[in-house]
Structures are given as structure tokens and as C-alpha cells.
Amino acid sequence: MEIMLAKTAGFCFGVKRAVDTVYEQLEENQDRKIYTYGPIIHNEEVIKDMEAKGVTVLQKEEDLDHAKDGIVIIRSHGVPKRICDRLDALGIPYVDATCPFVKKIHRIAMEENEKESCLIIIGNSSHPEVEGIKGWAGEDAVVISSAEEAEKFSISEGRRVCIVAQTTYNYNKFKELVEIISKKGYDIIVLNTICSATKERQEEAASIAARVDAMIVVGDKHSSNTQKLFEICDHACNNTYYIQTLDDLDMNQLRSVETVGITAGASTPNNIIEEVQNNVRINF
Ligand code: F3S
């Protein structure tokens, strides 16, 4: 059996940076508690390891009030401005591990708000990154995730519209929604803020999936970029499997195939990808 492992599988730059930050802070501040605001990445295995080393995950805004004894780490998704303000007001030191590509969107959101533009975020409204971006924009920033919402969008004439994207959004879907909004004749500026790591991972996954008999997508079930990767692969190869760890993989499903492709979401650690790859290799 031939195995094609995607070169872009696994941790992206921003996730690696955030994960490394947690381990560095644990090392450097052994006398203080280490908190992360939300799980640092969407991966249960990594979170379990961090918790075992003493990291506490804060689940909601109010939990910050009980974190005065420690250091709070902001994850790569970023947070709304009010969270940083609350941390400052409480006098809690924090390390901002927001991915620089997301931070750039926060800056755009603030600048466009100063210019009184209306910010459109093409993305999933319940995703923490999108909530974070919204929290640096004006009150009337909107999130659009479907053609229907794009068709319905309207603002008062003469107002400038600035469109950005959630970094992990599917590029083709972004283009489709931008085209719908562009037809409305507003003064529009479109900033494609999709991270190249996502685009490269998606393109490579699609190209591998189109050439193999079976495709394996490794990642946490809550990871939105892994879910999208699965959709893309499933479209190109109808023998696509979404697994979190090796335990979810039923080797019987691969018995009759000659080529297997493997890719993984941005929050999947290398050791899990390697384990899957090695086991597929050993078994066939
Ligand atoms: Fe950053 Fe791109 Fe990863 S935005 S967190 S490097 S997917």
C-alpha cells in the first residue's frame, strides 16, 4: 500500500506558538498558577497533558475574577478587546498568544471602525476567532456565513464596507459570498485574511484526496478547520475517514485499498499523525 502524507498536516505556526507559550510559562513561572482563556487548542489529548502539568482552563469571562493568583494565556484564536480590558482592570498579568495573522485582523477591525466603515466578517459566528474579531470592531459589525445572509445584507448608502475572513475559512466559499455582496454596489474593500497555512493545507488535501483510494483526516471533532478539511476531502474521495486518534480508525475499512492519503488539522500534534501513519504502514 502506498501512503501519501500531506506535508502541511498538523500544527500551523500560530498553534505551535500558542502551545509552546503554555509550556514556556509553566517552566518559567513555577510559583504561579497558569491559566488559559479557553482551551489553548481544539485537541483533547494536548489539553489533558497540559492539565496534568497544572494548567487550568478558564471557560468563561466571569472565571477571570478567580484567576488573580496566576498568569492568563490568550490562545491563538484571540479574544474580544473587552477581555484584555478586564484583565488589565483586574491587574492580572497575561501573555497574548493570539496568532499574528489574527492580530492583524483585529487591527483592521479597529482601523475600519475609526473610519466608520461597516465590517463584514465572512466566517462562522460562533467560532471564538470570529467573536474575538467582532470584539475589536464597531457595534454594527456583521458575520456572514451563507449565500442567503449575503443576499440579505444591506446598509445605508454612502457607507464604506470592509470585508474580512475568518483565517480558517474555505477560500472558494469566501469568494462566492464576496461576489454576492460586491454586486450590491457599495463602496467595498475586500481583504482576504484567510491564512495561507489553511489554504495550502486545504489545497494539498484536495489534491491528495483526488488521487487516493481512501483518505484519513486526523483532528479533534471540535476543530472547525479539521471539519472543513474533512468536507473538502470527502468531496474529492468518497472513502474519507475523520478520526481523532488511531483508536477511531477501523483498519478493516482499508483492507481493499492500494493508496491512502493522510492529512490533519492545524491542532493535531505530530505524534498522533505519526502514530496513524506508522500503524497504517505496519498493518498493510
Ligand atoms: Fe494562525 Fe493561520 Fe494557524 S491564522 S493560528 S497560522 S491557521
Tab-separated table of C-alpha atoms and ligand atoms in Angstrom:
chain	number	residue	atom	x	y	z
A	1	MET	CA	0.000	0.000	0.000
A	2	GLU	CA	1.188	3.483	-0.807
A	3	ILE	CA	0.725	6.173	1.849
A	4	MET	CA	0.682	9.835	0.892
A	5	LEU	CA	1.142	12.038	3.949
A	6	ALA	CA	0.359	15.716	3.437
A	7	LYS	CA	3.387	17.937	4.108
A	8	THR	CA	1.066	20.576	5.563
A	9	ALA	CA	-0.609	18.197	8.048
A	10	GLY	CA	-0.626	19.228	11.688
A	11	PHE	CA	0.260	22.283	13.801
A	12	CYS	CA	0.401	25.566	11.937
A	13	PHE	CA	2.741	28.348	13.013
A	14	GLY	CA	0.150	30.098	15.226
A	15	VAL	CA	-0.962	26.969	17.059
A	16	LYS	CA	2.613	25.814	17.635
A	17	ARG	CA	3.471	29.251	19.022
A	18	ALA	CA	0.485	29.170	21.435
A	19	VAL	CA	1.194	25.616	22.617
A	20	ASP	CA	4.891	26.431	23.122
A	21	THR	CA	3.893	29.549	25.089
A	22	VAL	CA	1.969	27.431	27.618
A	23	TYR	CA	4.887	25.058	28.197
A	24	GLU	CA	7.324	28.001	28.443
A	25	GLN	CA	5.126	29.758	31.008
A	26	LEU	CA	4.836	26.546	33.068
A	27	GLU	CA	8.605	26.336	33.079
A	28	GLU	CA	9.283	29.997	33.853
A	29	ASN	CA	6.575	30.576	36.479
A	30	GLN	CA	6.557	27.570	38.728
A	31	ASP	CA	5.393	29.691	41.671
A	32	ARG	CA	2.249	30.966	39.895
A	33	LYS	CA	-0.832	29.311	38.513
A	34	ILE	CA	-1.087	29.138	34.738
A	35	TYR	CA	-4.493	29.659	33.169
A	36	THR	CA	-5.544	29.578	29.537
A	37	TYR	CA	-8.590	31.539	28.451
A	38	GLY	CA	-10.482	28.712	26.771
A	39	PRO	CA	-8.701	25.536	25.681
A	40	ILE	CA	-5.431	26.604	24.043
A	41	ILE	CA	-6.213	24.419	21.026
A	42	HIS	CA	-9.027	22.164	19.913
A	43	ASN	CA	-7.341	18.951	20.857
A	44	GLU	CA	-8.370	16.874	23.852
A	45	GLU	CA	-5.060	14.987	24.031
A	46	VAL	CA	-2.974	18.151	24.303
A	47	ILE	CA	-5.354	19.739	26.817
A	48	LYS	CA	-5.230	16.638	29.034
A	49	ASP	CA	-1.439	16.784	29.032
A	50	MET	CA	-1.449	20.462	29.990
A	51	GLU	CA	-3.982	19.924	32.775
A	52	ALA	CA	-1.822	17.130	34.159
A	53	LYS	CA	1.040	19.643	34.329
A	54	GLY	CA	-1.105	22.112	36.290
A	55	VAL	CA	-2.760	24.308	33.651
A	56	THR	CA	-6.340	25.365	34.368
A	57	VAL	CA	-8.674	26.209	31.507
A	58	LEU	CA	-10.941	29.186	32.174
A	59	GLN	CA	-14.245	28.544	30.429
A	60	LYS	CA	-15.993	31.880	30.651
A	61	GLU	CA	-15.416	35.576	31.155
A	62	GLU	CA	-16.517	35.567	34.811
A	63	ASP	CA	-13.862	32.950	35.618
A	64	LEU	CA	-11.225	35.666	35.132
A	65	ASP	CA	-12.260	37.130	38.506
A	66	HIS	CA	-10.897	33.984	40.166
A	67	ALA	CA	-7.576	33.975	38.335
A	68	LYS	CA	-5.841	36.749	40.265
A	69	ASP	CA	-3.273	34.308	41.613
A	70	GLY	CA	-1.905	33.468	38.197
A	71	ILE	CA	-0.991	34.306	34.639
A	72	VAL	CA	-3.567	34.060	31.878
A	73	ILE	CA	-2.576	32.935	28.385
A	74	ILE	CA	-4.698	34.074	25.472
A	75	ARG	CA	-4.894	31.422	22.770
A	76	SER	CA	-4.172	31.737	19.050
A	77	HIS	CA	-7.838	32.462	18.218
A	78	GLY	CA	-7.582	35.776	20.082
A	79	VAL	CA	-10.224	37.430	22.262
A	80	PRO	CA	-12.519	40.469	22.091
A	81	LYS	CA	-10.956	43.720	23.333
A	82	ARG	CA	-13.151	43.699	26.458
A	83	ILE	CA	-11.310	40.583	27.735
A	84	CYS	CA	-7.935	42.373	27.610
A	85	ASP	CA	-9.571	45.377	29.312
A	86	ARG	CA	-10.986	43.141	32.041
A	87	LEU	CA	-7.603	41.509	32.638
A	88	ASP	CA	-5.993	44.956	32.888
A	89	ALA	CA	-8.695	46.159	35.284
A	90	LEU	CA	-8.204	43.087	37.489
A	91	GLY	CA	-4.431	43.558	37.392
A	92	ILE	CA	-3.890	40.015	36.081
A	93	PRO	CA	-0.728	39.574	34.007
A	94	TYR	CA	-1.384	37.901	30.677
A	95	VAL	CA	0.538	36.573	27.731
A	96	ASP	CA	-1.125	37.225	24.421
A	97	ALA	CA	-0.541	34.210	22.176
A	98	THR	CA	-3.055	35.428	19.585
A	99	CYS	CA	-1.731	34.353	16.192
A	100	PRO	CA	-0.146	37.390	14.468
A	101	PHE	CA	-2.399	36.755	11.433
A	102	VAL	CA	-5.474	37.081	13.667
A	103	LYS	CA	-3.982	40.108	15.446
A	104	LYS	CA	-3.673	41.749	12.034
A	105	ILE	CA	-7.460	41.337	11.535
A	106	HIS	CA	-8.044	42.921	14.972
A	107	ARG	CA	-6.007	45.937	13.792
A	108	ILE	CA	-8.014	46.143	10.554
A	109	ALA	CA	-11.252	45.954	12.580
A	110	MET	CA	-10.135	48.834	14.819
A	111	GLU	CA	-8.925	50.995	11.922
A	112	GLU	CA	-12.094	50.439	9.904
A	113	ASN	CA	-14.172	51.251	12.965
A	114	GLU	CA	-12.326	54.567	13.287
A	115	LYS	CA	-13.171	55.259	9.629
A	116	GLU	CA	-16.809	54.401	10.456
A	117	SER	CA	-16.876	51.561	7.928
A	118	CYS	CA	-19.135	48.578	8.423
A	119	LEU	CA	-17.063	45.436	8.966
A	120	ILE	CA	-18.278	42.160	7.470
A	121	ILE	CA	-16.606	39.041	8.791
A	122	ILE	CA	-17.086	36.072	6.498
A	123	GLY	CA	-16.960	33.181	8.929
A	124	ASN	CA	-18.736	31.116	11.489
A	125	SER	CA	-20.389	33.433	14.029
A	126	SER	CA	-19.998	31.074	16.968
A	127	HIS	CA	-16.284	30.478	16.372
A	128	PRO	CA	-14.127	32.120	19.092
A	129	GLU	CA	-11.863	33.733	16.492
A	130	VAL	CA	-14.853	35.441	14.870
A	131	GLU	CA	-16.234	36.526	18.262
A	132	GLY	CA	-12.793	37.935	19.020
A	133	ILE	CA	-12.590	39.898	15.745
A	134	LYS	CA	-16.097	41.240	16.320
A	135	GLY	CA	-14.970	42.472	19.704
A	136	TRP	CA	-12.411	44.836	18.104
A	137	ALA	CA	-14.853	46.214	15.522
A	138	GLY	CA	-17.762	48.626	15.694
A	139	GLU	CA	-21.140	47.775	17.197
A	140	ASP	CA	-22.690	47.011	13.814
A	141	ALA	CA	-20.058	44.554	12.531
A	142	VAL	CA	-21.787	41.591	10.896
A	143	VAL	CA	-20.867	37.975	10.444
A	144	ILE	CA	-21.942	36.333	7.183
A	145	SER	CA	-21.693	32.603	6.605
A	146	SER	CA	-24.207	31.786	3.886
A	147	ALA	CA	-25.326	32.989	0.459
A	148	GLU	CA	-28.712	33.774	1.975
A	149	GLU	CA	-27.173	36.077	4.608
A	150	ALA	CA	-25.017	37.712	1.934
A	151	GLU	CA	-28.113	38.377	-0.226
A	152	LYS	CA	-29.956	39.899	2.735
A	153	PHE	CA	-27.114	42.217	3.774
A	154	SER	CA	-27.793	45.924	3.375
A	155	ILE	CA	-26.528	49.189	4.867
A	156	SER	CA	-27.250	52.842	4.394
A	157	GLU	CA	-25.953	54.349	1.178
A	158	GLY	CA	-22.574	56.061	1.187
A	159	ARG	CA	-21.163	53.903	3.949
A	160	ARG	CA	-17.965	52.040	3.257
A	161	VAL	CA	-17.954	48.266	3.697
A	162	CYS	CA	-14.842	46.318	4.654
A	163	ILE	CA	-14.909	42.543	4.211
A	164	VAL	CA	-12.501	40.243	6.048
A	165	ALA	CA	-12.484	36.472	6.515
A	166	GLN	CA	-12.062	34.097	9.404
A	167	THR	CA	-8.488	32.853	8.933
A	168	THR	CA	-9.529	29.228	8.538
A	169	TYR	CA	-12.367	29.842	6.097
A	170	ASN	CA	-12.733	27.981	2.810
A	171	TYR	CA	-11.395	30.260	0.075
A	172	ASN	CA	-13.970	29.294	-2.581
A	173	LYS	CA	-16.850	29.933	-0.202
A	174	PHE	CA	-15.314	33.287	0.752
A	175	LYS	CA	-15.083	34.250	-2.949
A	176	GLU	CA	-18.678	33.210	-3.570
A	177	LEU	CA	-20.015	35.325	-0.671
A	178	VAL	CA	-17.831	38.317	-1.598
A	179	GLU	CA	-19.212	38.188	-5.159
A	180	ILE	CA	-22.797	38.326	-3.884
A	181	ILE	CA	-22.060	41.327	-1.639
A	182	SER	CA	-19.995	43.087	-4.348
A	183	LYS	CA	-22.991	43.134	-6.705
A	184	LYS	CA	-24.836	45.444	-4.322
A	185	GLY	CA	-22.816	48.426	-5.492
A	186	TYR	CA	-21.470	49.601	-2.126
A	187	ASP	CA	-18.056	51.178	-1.673
A	188	ILE	CA	-16.337	47.910	-0.787
A	189	ILE	CA	-12.837	46.971	0.264
A	190	VAL	CA	-12.138	43.235	0.369
A	191	LEU	CA	-9.239	41.944	2.435
A	192	ASN	CA	-8.602	38.270	2.024
A	193	THR	CA	-7.423	37.422	5.526
A	194	ILE	CA	-7.575	33.660	5.073
A	195	CYS	CA	-4.326	32.353	6.417
A	196	SER	CA	-2.085	30.815	3.770
A	197	ALA	CA	-1.466	27.842	6.088
A	198	THR	CA	-5.147	26.957	5.810
A	199	LYS	CA	-5.300	27.454	2.064
A	200	GLU	CA	-2.165	25.389	1.465
A	201	ARG	CA	-3.429	22.633	3.752
A	202	GLN	CA	-6.828	22.601	2.021
A	203	GLU	CA	-5.327	22.583	-1.492
A	204	GLU	CA	-2.859	19.835	-0.686
A	205	ALA	CA	-5.591	17.751	0.988
A	206	ALA	CA	-7.892	18.132	-2.037
A	207	SER	CA	-5.124	17.171	-4.428
A	208	ILE	CA	-4.125	14.074	-2.412
A	209	ALA	CA	-7.762	13.032	-1.829
A	210	ALA	CA	-8.394	13.132	-5.584
A	211	ARG	CA	-5.543	10.661	-6.196
A	212	VAL	CA	-6.058	8.046	-3.459
A	213	ASP	CA	-8.473	5.186	-2.794
A	214	ALA	CA	-9.010	6.212	0.835
A	215	MET	CA	-8.309	9.392	2.749
A	216	ILE	CA	-7.792	9.828	6.511
A	217	VAL	CA	-8.329	13.209	8.150
A	218	VAL	CA	-6.922	13.401	11.690
A	219	GLY	CA	-8.129	16.015	14.131
A	220	ASP	CA	-10.316	16.848	17.073
A	221	LYS	CA	-14.050	16.647	16.413
A	222	HIS	CA	-14.469	20.224	17.715
A	223	SER	CA	-11.807	21.683	15.416
A	224	SER	CA	-13.515	23.720	12.723
A	225	ASN	CA	-10.517	23.678	10.379
A	226	THR	CA	-10.415	19.865	10.603
A	227	GLN	CA	-14.135	19.691	9.883
A	228	LYS	CA	-13.608	21.804	6.767
A	229	LEU	CA	-10.664	19.666	5.733
A	230	PHE	CA	-12.895	16.616	6.025
A	231	GLU	CA	-15.592	18.238	3.845
A	232	ILE	CA	-13.015	19.035	1.155
A	233	CYS	CA	-11.515	15.534	1.204
A	234	ASP	CA	-14.903	13.855	1.321
A	235	HIS	CA	-15.900	15.794	-1.781
A	236	ALA	CA	-12.831	14.546	-3.679
A	237	CYS	CA	-12.767	10.986	-2.290
A	238	ASN	CA	-15.905	9.206	-1.108
A	239	ASN	CA	-13.832	6.884	1.053
A	240	THR	CA	-12.775	9.549	3.574
A	241	TYR	CA	-12.495	8.932	7.341
A	242	TYR	CA	-12.463	11.547	10.111
A	243	ILE	CA	-10.585	10.286	13.167
A	244	GLN	CA	-9.381	11.926	16.392
A	245	THR	CA	-6.762	9.318	17.238
A	246	LEU	CA	-5.640	5.942	15.965
A	247	ASP	CA	-8.330	4.258	18.128
A	248	ASP	CA	-11.055	5.648	15.845
A	249	LEU	CA	-9.572	4.055	12.749
A	250	ASP	CA	-11.139	0.795	11.642
A	251	MET	CA	-8.332	-0.909	9.709
A	252	ASN	CA	-10.873	-3.236	8.040
A	253	GLN	CA	-12.115	-0.287	6.025
A	254	LEU	CA	-8.690	-0.037	4.407
A	255	ARG	CA	-8.291	-3.715	3.530
A	256	SER	CA	-9.016	-3.420	-0.168
A	257	VAL	CA	-7.362	-0.094	-0.951
A	258	GLU	CA	-3.987	0.454	-2.592
A	259	THR	CA	-3.358	4.100	-1.848
A	260	VAL	CA	-4.150	6.004	1.351
A	261	GLY	CA	-3.820	9.723	1.909
A	262	ILE	CA	-3.359	11.272	5.361
A	263	THR	CA	-3.848	14.868	6.380
A	264	ALA	CA	-4.538	16.574	9.712
A	265	GLY	CA	-5.991	19.779	11.097
A	266	ALA	CA	-3.949	22.646	12.499
A	267	SER	CA	-4.428	21.478	16.076
A	268	THR	CA	-3.305	17.888	15.614
A	269	PRO	CA	0.036	17.108	17.276
A	270	ASN	CA	2.727	15.373	15.246
A	271	ASN	CA	2.880	12.325	17.471
A	272	ILE	CA	-0.783	11.485	16.701
A	273	ILE	CA	-0.215	11.867	12.935
A	274	GLU	CA	2.913	9.700	13.101
A	275	GLU	CA	1.099	7.041	15.093
A	276	VAL	CA	-1.649	6.840	12.460
A	277	GLN	CA	0.852	6.750	9.608
A	278	ASN	CA	3.017	4.065	11.239
A	279	ASN	CA	0.070	1.858	12.065
A	280	VAL	CA	-1.411	2.044	8.584
A	281	ARG	CA	2.040	1.139	7.231
A	282	ILE	CA	2.550	-1.763	9.677
A	283	ASN	CA	-0.886	-3.227	9.060
A	284	PHE	CA	-0.603	-3.415	5.291
B	1	F3S	FE1	-2.529	31.481	12.663
B	1	F3S	FE2	-3.070	30.553	10.324
B	1	F3S	FE3	-2.663	28.957	12.272
B	1	F3S	S1	-4.068	32.247	11.318
B	1	F3S	S2	-3.337	30.019	14.066
B	1	F3S	S3	-1.152	30.332	11.383
B	1	F3S	S4	-4.161	28.683	10.693
